mmCIF file of C-alpha atoms in Angstrom:
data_model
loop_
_atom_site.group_PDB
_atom_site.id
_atom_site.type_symbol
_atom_site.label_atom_id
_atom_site.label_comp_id
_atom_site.label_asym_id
_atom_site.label_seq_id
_atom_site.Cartn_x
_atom_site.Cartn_y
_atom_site.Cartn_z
ATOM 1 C CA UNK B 1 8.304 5.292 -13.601
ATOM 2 C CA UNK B 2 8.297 2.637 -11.560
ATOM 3 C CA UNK B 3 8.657 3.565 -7.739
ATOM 4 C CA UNK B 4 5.911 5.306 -5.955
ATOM 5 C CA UNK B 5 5.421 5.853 -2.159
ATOM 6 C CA UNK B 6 2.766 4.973 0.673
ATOM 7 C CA UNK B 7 1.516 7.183 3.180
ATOM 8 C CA UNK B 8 -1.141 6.696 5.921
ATOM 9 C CA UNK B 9 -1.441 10.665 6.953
ATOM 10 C CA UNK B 10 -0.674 9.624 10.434
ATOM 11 C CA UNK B 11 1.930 11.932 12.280
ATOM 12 C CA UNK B 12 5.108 10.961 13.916
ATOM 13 C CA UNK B 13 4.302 8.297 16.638
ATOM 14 C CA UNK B 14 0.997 9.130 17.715
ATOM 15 C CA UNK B 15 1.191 13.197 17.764
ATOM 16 C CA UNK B 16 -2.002 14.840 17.214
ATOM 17 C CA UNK B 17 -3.647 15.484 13.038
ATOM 18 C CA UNK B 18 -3.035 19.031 12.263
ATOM 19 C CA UNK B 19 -3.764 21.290 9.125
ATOM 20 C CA UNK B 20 -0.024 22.097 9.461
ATOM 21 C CA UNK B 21 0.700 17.782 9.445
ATOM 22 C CA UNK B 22 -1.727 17.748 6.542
ATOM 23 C CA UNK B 23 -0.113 20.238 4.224
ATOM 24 C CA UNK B 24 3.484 18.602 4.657
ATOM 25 C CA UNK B 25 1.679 15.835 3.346
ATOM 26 C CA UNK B 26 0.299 17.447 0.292
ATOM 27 C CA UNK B 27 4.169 19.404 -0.132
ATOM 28 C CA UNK B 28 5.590 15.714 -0.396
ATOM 29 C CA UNK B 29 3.092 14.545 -3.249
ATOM 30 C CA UNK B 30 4.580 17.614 -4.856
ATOM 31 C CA UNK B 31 7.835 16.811 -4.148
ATOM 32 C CA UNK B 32 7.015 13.231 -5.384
ATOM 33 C CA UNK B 33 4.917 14.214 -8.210
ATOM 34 C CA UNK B 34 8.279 16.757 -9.667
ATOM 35 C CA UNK B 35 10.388 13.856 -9.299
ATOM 36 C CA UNK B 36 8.245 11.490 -11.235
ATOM 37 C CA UNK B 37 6.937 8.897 -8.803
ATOM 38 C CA UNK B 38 4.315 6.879 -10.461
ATOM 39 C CA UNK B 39 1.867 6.642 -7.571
ATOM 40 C CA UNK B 40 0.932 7.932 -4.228
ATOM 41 C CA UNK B 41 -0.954 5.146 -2.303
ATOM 42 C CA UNK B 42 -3.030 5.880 0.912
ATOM 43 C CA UNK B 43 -4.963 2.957 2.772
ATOM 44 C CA UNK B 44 -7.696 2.865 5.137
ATOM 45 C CA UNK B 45 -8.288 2.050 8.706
ATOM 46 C CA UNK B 46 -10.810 3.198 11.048
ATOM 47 C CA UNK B 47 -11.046 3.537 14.965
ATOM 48 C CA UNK B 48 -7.551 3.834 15.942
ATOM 49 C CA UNK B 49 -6.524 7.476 17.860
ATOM 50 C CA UNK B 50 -3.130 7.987 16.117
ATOM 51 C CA UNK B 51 -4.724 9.551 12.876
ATOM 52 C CA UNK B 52 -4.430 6.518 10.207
ATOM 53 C CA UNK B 53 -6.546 7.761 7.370
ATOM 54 C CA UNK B 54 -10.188 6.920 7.389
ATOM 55 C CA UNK B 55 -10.954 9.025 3.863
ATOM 56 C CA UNK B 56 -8.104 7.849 1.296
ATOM 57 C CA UNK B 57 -10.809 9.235 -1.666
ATOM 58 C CA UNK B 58 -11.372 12.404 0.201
ATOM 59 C CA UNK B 59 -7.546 12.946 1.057
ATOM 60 C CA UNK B 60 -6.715 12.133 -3.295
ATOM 61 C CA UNK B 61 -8.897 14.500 -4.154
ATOM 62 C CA UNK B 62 -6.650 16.952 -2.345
ATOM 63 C CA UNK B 63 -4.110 15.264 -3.360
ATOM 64 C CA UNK B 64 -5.479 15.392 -7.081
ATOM 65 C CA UNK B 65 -5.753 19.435 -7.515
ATOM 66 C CA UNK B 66 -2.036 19.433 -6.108
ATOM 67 C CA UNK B 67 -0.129 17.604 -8.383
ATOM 68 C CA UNK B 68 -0.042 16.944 -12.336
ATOM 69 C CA UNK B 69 1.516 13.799 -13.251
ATOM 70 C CA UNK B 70 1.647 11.126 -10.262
ATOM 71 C CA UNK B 71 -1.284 8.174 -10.388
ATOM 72 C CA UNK B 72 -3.353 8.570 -7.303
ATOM 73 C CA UNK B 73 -4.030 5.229 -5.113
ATOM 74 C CA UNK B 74 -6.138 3.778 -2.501
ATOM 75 C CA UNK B 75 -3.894 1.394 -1.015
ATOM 76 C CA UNK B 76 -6.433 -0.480 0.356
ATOM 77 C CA UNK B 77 -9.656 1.091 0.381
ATOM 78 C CA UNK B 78 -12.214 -1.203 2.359
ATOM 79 C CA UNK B 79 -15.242 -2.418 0.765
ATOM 80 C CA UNK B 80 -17.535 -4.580 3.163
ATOM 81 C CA UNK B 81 -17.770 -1.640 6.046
ATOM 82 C CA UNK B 82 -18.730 0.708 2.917
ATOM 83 C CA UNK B 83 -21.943 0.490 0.541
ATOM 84 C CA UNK B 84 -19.914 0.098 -3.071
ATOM 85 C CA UNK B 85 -22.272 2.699 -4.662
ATOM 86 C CA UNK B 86 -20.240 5.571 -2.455
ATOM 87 C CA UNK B 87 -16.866 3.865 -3.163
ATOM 88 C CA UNK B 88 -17.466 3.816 -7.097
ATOM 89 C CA UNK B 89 -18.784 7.170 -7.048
ATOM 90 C CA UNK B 90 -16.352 8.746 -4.787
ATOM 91 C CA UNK B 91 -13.530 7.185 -6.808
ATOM 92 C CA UNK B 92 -14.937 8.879 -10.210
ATOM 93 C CA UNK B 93 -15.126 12.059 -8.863
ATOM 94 C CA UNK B 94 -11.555 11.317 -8.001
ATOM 95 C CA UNK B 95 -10.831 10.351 -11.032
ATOM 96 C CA UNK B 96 -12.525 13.192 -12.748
ATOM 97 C CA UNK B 97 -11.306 15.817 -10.587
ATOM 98 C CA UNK B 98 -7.026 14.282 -11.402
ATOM 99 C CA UNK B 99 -7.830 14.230 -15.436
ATOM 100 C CA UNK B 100 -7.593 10.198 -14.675
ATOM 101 C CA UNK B 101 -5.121 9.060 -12.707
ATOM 102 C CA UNK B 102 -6.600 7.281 -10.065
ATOM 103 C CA UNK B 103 -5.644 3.406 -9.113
ATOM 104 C CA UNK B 104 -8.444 2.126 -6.900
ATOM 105 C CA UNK B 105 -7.235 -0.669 -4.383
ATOM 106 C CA UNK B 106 -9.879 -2.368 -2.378
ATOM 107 C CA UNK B 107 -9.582 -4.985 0.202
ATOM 108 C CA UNK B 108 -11.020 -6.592 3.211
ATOM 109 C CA UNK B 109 -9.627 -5.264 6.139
ATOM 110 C CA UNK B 110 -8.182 -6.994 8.890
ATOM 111 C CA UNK B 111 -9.707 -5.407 12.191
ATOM 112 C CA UNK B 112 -12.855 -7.414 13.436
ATOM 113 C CA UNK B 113 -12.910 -3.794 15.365
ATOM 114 C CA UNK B 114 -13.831 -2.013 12.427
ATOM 115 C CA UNK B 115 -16.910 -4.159 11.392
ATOM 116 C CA UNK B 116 -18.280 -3.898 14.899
ATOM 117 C CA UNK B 117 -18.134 -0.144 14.467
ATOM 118 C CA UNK B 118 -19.812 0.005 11.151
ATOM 119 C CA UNK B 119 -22.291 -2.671 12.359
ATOM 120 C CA UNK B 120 -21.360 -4.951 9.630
ATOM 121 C CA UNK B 121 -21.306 -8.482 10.227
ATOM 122 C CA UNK B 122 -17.271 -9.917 10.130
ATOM 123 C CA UNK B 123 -18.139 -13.658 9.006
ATOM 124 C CA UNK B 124 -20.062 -12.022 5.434
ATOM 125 C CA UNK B 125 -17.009 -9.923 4.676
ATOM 126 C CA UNK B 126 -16.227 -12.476 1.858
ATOM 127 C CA UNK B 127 -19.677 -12.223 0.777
ATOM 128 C CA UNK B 128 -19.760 -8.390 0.741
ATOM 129 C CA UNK B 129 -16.750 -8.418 -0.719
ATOM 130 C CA UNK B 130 -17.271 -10.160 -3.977
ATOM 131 C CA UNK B 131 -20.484 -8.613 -4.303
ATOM 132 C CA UNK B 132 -19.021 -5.037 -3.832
ATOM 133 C CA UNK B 133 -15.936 -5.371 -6.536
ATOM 134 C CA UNK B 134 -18.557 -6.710 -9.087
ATOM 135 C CA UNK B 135 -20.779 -3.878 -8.338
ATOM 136 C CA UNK B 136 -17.865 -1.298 -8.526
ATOM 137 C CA UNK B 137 -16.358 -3.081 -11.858
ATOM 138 C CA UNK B 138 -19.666 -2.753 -13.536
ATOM 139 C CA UNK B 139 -19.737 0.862 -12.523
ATOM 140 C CA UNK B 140 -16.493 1.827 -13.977
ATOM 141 C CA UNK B 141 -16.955 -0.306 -17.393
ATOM 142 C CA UNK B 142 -20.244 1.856 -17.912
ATOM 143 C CA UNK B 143 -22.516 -1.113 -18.183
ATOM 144 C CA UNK B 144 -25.934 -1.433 -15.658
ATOM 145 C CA UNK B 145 -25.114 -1.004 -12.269
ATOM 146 C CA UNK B 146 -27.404 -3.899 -10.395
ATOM 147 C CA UNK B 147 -29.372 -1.105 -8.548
ATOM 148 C CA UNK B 148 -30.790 -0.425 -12.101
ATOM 149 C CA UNK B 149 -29.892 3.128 -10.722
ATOM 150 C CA UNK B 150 -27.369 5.324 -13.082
ATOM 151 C CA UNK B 151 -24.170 6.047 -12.289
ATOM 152 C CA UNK B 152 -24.140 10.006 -11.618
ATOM 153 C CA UNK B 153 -20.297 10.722 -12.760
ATOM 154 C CA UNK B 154 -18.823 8.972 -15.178
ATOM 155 C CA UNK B 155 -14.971 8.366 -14.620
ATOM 156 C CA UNK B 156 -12.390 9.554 -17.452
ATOM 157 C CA UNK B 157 -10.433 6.275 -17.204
ATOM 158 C CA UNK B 158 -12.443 3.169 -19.167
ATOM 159 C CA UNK B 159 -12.104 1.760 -16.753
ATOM 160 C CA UNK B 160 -10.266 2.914 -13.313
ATOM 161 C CA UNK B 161 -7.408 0.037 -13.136
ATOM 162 C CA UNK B 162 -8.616 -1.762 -9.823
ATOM 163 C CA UNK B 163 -5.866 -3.732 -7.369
ATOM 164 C CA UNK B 164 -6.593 -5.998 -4.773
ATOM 165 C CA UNK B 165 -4.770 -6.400 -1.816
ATOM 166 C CA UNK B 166 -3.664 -9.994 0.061
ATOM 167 C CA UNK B 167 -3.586 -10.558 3.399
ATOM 168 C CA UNK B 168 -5.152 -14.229 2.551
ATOM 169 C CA UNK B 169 -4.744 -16.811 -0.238
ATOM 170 C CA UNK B 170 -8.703 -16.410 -1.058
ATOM 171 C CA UNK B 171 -7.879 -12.488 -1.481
ATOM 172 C CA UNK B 172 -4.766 -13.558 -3.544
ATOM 173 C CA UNK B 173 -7.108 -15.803 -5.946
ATOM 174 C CA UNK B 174 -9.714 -12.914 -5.981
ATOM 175 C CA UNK B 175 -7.034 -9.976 -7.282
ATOM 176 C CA UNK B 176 -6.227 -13.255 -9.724
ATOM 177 C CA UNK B 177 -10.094 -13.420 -10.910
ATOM 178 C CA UNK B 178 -11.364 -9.921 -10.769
ATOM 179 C CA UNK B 179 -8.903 -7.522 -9.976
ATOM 180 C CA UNK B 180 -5.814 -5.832 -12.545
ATOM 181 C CA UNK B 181 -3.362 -6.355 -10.081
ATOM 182 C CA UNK B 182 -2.292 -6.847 -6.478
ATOM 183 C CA UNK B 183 -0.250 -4.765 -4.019
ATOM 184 C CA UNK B 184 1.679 -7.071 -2.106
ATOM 185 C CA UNK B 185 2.978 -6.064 1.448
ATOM 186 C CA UNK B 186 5.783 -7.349 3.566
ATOM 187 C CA UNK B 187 8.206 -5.738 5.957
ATOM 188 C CA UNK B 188 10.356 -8.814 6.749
ATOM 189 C CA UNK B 189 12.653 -11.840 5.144
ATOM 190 C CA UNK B 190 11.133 -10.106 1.915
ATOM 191 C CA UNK B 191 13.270 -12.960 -0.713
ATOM 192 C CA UNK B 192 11.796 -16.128 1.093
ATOM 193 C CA UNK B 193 8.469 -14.801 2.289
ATOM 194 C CA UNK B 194 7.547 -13.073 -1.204
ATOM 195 C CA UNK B 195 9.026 -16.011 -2.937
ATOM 196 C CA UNK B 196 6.672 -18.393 -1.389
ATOM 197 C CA UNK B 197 3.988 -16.037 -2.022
ATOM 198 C CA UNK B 198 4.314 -15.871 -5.775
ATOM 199 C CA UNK B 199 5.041 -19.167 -6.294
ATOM 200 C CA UNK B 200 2.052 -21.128 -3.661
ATOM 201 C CA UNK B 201 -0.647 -18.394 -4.193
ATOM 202 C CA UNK B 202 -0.315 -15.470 -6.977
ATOM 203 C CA UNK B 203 1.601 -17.630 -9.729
ATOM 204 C CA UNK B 204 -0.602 -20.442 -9.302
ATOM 205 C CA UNK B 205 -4.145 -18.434 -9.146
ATOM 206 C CA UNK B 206 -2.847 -16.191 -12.521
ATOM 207 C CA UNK B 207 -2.569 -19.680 -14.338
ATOM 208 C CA UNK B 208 -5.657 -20.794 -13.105
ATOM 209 C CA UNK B 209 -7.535 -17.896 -14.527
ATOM 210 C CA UNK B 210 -5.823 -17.108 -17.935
ATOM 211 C CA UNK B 211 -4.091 -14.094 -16.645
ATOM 212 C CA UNK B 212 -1.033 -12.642 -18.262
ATOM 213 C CA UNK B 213 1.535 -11.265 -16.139
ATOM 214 C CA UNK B 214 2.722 -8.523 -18.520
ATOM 215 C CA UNK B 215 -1.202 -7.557 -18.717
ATOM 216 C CA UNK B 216 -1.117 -7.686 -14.838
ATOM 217 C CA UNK B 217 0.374 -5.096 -11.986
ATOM 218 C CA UNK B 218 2.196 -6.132 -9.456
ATOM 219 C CA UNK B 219 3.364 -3.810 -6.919
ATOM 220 C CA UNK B 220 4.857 -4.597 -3.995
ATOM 221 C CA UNK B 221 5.185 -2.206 -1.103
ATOM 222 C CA UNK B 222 7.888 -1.881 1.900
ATOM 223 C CA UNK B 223 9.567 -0.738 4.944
ATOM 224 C CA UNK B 224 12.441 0.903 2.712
ATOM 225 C CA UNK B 225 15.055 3.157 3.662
ATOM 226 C CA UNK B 226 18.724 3.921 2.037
ATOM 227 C CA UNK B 227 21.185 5.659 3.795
ATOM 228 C CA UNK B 228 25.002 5.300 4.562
ATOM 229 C CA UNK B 229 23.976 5.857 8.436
ATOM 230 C CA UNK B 230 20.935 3.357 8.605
ATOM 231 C CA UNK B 231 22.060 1.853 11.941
ATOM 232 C CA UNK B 232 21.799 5.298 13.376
ATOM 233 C CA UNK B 233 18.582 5.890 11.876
ATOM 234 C CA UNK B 234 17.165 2.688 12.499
ATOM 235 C CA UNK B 235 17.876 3.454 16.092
ATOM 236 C CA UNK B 236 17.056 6.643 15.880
ATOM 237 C CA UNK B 237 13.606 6.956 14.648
ATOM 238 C CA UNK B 238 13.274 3.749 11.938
ATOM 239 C CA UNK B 239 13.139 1.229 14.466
ATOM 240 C CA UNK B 240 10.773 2.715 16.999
ATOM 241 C CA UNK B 241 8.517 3.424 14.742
ATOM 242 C CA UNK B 242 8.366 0.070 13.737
ATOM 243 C CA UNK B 243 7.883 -1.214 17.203
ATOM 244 C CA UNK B 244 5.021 1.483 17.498
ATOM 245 C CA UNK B 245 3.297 0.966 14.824
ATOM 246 C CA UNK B 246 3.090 -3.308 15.474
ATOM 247 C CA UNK B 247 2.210 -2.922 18.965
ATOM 248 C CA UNK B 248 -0.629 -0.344 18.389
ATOM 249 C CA UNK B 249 -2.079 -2.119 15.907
ATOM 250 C CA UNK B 250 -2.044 -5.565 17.491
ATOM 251 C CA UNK B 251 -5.453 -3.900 19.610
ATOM 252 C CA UNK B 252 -7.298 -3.994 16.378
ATOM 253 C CA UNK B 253 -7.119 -7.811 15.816
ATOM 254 C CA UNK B 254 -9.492 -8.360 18.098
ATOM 255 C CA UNK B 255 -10.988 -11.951 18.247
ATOM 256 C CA UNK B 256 -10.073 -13.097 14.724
ATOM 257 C CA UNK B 257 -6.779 -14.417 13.974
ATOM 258 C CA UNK B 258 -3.574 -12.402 13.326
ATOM 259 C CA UNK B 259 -2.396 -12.640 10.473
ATOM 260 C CA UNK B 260 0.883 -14.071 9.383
ATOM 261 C CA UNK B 261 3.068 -10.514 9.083
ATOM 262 C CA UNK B 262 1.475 -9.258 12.503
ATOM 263 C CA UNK B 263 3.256 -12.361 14.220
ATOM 264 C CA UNK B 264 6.237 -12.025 12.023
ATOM 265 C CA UNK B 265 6.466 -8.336 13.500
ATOM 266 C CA UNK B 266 5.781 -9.747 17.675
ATOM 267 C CA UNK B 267 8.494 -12.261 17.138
ATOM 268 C CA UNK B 268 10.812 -10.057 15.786
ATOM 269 C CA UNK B 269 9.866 -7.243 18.365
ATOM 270 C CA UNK B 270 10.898 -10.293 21.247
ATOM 271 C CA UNK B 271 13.995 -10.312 19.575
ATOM 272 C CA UNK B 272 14.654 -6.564 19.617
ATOM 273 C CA UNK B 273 15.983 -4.289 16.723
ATOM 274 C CA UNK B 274 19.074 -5.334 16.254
ATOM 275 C CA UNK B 275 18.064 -8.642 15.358
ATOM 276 C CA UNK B 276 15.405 -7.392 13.240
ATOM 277 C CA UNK B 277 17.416 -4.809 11.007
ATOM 278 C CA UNK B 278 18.842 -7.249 8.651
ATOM 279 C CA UNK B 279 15.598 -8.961 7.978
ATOM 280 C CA UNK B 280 14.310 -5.300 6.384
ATOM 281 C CA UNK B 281 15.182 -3.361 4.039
ATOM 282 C CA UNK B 282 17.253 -0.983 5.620
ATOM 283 C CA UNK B 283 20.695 -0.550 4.289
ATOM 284 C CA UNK B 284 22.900 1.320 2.349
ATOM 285 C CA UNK B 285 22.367 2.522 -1.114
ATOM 286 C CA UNK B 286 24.738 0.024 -3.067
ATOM 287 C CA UNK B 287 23.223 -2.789 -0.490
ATOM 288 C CA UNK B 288 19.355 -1.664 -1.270
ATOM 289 C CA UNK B 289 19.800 -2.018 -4.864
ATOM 290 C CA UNK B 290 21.268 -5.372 -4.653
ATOM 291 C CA UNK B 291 19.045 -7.141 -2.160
ATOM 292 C CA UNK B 292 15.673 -5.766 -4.446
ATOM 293 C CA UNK B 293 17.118 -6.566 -7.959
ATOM 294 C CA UNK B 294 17.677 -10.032 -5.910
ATOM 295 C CA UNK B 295 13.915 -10.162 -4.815
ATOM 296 C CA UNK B 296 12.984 -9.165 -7.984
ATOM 297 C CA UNK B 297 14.327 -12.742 -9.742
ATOM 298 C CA UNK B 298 11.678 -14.246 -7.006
ATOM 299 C CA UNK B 299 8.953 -12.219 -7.028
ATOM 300 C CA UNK B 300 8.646 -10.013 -10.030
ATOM 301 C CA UNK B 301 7.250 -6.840 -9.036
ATOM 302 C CA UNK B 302 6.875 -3.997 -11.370
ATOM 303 C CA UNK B 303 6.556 -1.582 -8.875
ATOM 304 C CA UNK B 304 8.506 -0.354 -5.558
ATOM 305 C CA UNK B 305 6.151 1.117 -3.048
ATOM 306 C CA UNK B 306 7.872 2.591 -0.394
ATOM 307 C CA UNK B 307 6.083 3.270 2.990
ATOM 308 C CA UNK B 308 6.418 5.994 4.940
ATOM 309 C CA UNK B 309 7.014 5.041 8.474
ATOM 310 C CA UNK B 310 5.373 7.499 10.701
ATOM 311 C CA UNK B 311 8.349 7.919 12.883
ATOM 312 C CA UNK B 312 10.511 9.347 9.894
ATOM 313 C CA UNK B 313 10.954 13.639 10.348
ATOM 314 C CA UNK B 314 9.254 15.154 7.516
ATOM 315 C CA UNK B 315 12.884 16.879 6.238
ATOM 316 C CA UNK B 316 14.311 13.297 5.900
ATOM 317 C CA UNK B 317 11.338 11.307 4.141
ATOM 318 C CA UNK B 318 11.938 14.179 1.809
ATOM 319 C CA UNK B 319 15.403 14.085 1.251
ATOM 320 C CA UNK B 320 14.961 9.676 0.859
ATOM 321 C CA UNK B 321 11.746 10.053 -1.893
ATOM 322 C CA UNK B 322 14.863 11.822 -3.943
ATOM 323 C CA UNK B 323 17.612 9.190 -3.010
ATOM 324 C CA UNK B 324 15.364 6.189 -3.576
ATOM 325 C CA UNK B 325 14.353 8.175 -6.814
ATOM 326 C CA UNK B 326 17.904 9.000 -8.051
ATOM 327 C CA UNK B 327 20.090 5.916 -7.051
ATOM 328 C CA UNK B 328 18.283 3.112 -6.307
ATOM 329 C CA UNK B 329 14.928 2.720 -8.987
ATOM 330 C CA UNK B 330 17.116 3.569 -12.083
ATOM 331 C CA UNK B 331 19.147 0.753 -11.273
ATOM 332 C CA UNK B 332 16.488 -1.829 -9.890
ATOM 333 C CA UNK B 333 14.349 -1.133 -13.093
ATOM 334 C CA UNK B 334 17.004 -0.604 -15.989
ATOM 335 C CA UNK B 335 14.083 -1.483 -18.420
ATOM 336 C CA UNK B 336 12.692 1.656 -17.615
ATOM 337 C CA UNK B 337 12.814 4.783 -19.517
ATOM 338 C CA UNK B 338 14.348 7.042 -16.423
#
């Protein structure tokens, strides 16, 4: 298959973690899993109050004993505010524990908030992050780890597929170099923003370094909802979310600069909703399928990652995994075996 979903554990809009939020959570990697998503991605972040998941590895191992079939994905796991000895050994317990299906993403981060917390220095992320995929790649090919220390648990996959994720061209040329893929992200003016990504950073860095695209993944993740009401629902509960999530997270950014998509999102929050809604992917079915087999002639993705906004009711993210699933991937991916 070739559309999977991202979720972040958070509840709707700031509402409090509960067991009860958690175990919806685990009901829709079932739900997912029966349909026969390919992947369930969670990221990272730390020191925000709204519940964004600090523990993706702890919350796939859950995830792992829950579900059969779907790959299990960090989406991105951070590796300069963690030592890369507990990131490769907490992802082959993973890995062990889902009869190998784990995907390990890793990248940077983007809060200078989070480094101060962990008390690691933000100017040697680049540093600690080359350092830490080389580490975590020798780990998982079974080779010496540079500790000279052995590696406890062996993973069943040889070796865990690892992703990188871009929020910079140097992280786009590192997923080119090191990585077996790259999870690209973007919520707005996806055709001319993506476009410009593949072809001034990720095409060029793949020729640079002898990488094959069919021996590469690429999936690319997304603000995606189909629905013959999606003004209503962007008004609803789409759109505020949105809003929500761009202005809580601007507080992260701290000193360093924001990136590119975190102005994209202030700008288009100036504007207000209505002017944003046809810069997303929010649309009806028939519209959906056009505008990503569209992209898709731009920026060749091989994989639809749909995120789940944390305004969206549990009921309805439910009842879209099985729309997206039934009438939109079949026809974005015809290669596919559906």
């Amino acid at each position: 298959m070739a559309i999977s979903y991202l979720t972040d554990m958070r509840n709707i809009n700031g509402a409090p973690i509960t067991p009860k939020h958690y175990d919806e959570q685990i009901q829709v990697a079932r739900h997912a899993d029966e349909l026969g998503y390919k992947t369930v991605w969670i990221p990272e972040d730390h020191c925000m109050d709204d519940g964004f998941c600090p523990a993706p590895l702890t919350t796939l191992a859950a995830f792992a004993r829950e579900t059969k079939r779907i790959r299990l994905g960090t989406g991105i796991a951070q590796v300069p505010t963690n030592h890369p000895r507990r990131i490769l050994e907490e992802a082959c317990v993973v890995d062990v524990l889902s009869h190998g299906r784990l995907t390990l993403g890793l990248g940077i981060g983007a809060y200078e908030t989070e480094y101060k917390a962990f008390g690691v220095p933000w100017n040697q992320r680049g540093k600690l992050m080359e350092e830490g995929v080389k580490f975590i790649k020798q780990g998982f090919a079974g080779g010496p780890l540079p500790d000279g220390l052995p590696l406890v648990v062996p993973p069943v996959q040889r070796p865990i597929p690892i992703i990188g994720g871009t929020k910079s061209q140097a992280a786009t040329d590192r997923s080119a170099r090191l990585m077996d893929g790259n999870l690209a992200t973007w919520h707005l003016d996806h055709e001319k923003d993506l476009g410009r990504f593949w072809n001034e950073w990720l095409f060029p860095s793949l020729q640079k370094h002898g990488r094959k695209l069919e021996d590469f993944q690429l999936p690319m993740m997304s603000t995606i909802w189909a629905s013959e009401t999606y003004k209503d629902d962007w008004h609803e509960f789409l759109g505020p979310a949105f809003l929500y999530r761009s202005r809580k997270y601007d507080e992260g950014y701290a000193s360093n600069k924001r990136p590119e998509q975190a102005q994209k999102w202030s700008e288009a929050d100036r504007a207000g909703l209505e002017s944003m809604l046809p810069r997303m992917l929010v649309d009806t079915p028939k519209n959906i399928v056009e505008r990503l087999t569209r992209l898709r002639k731009v920026f060749p993705f091989d994989e639809l990652v749909v995120m789940k906004v944390q305004g969206i009711p549990h009921e309805l993210f439910v009842k879209q995994l099985t729309t997206l699933r039934e009438q939109i991937a079949p026809l974005v991916f015809p290669e596919n075996k559906w």
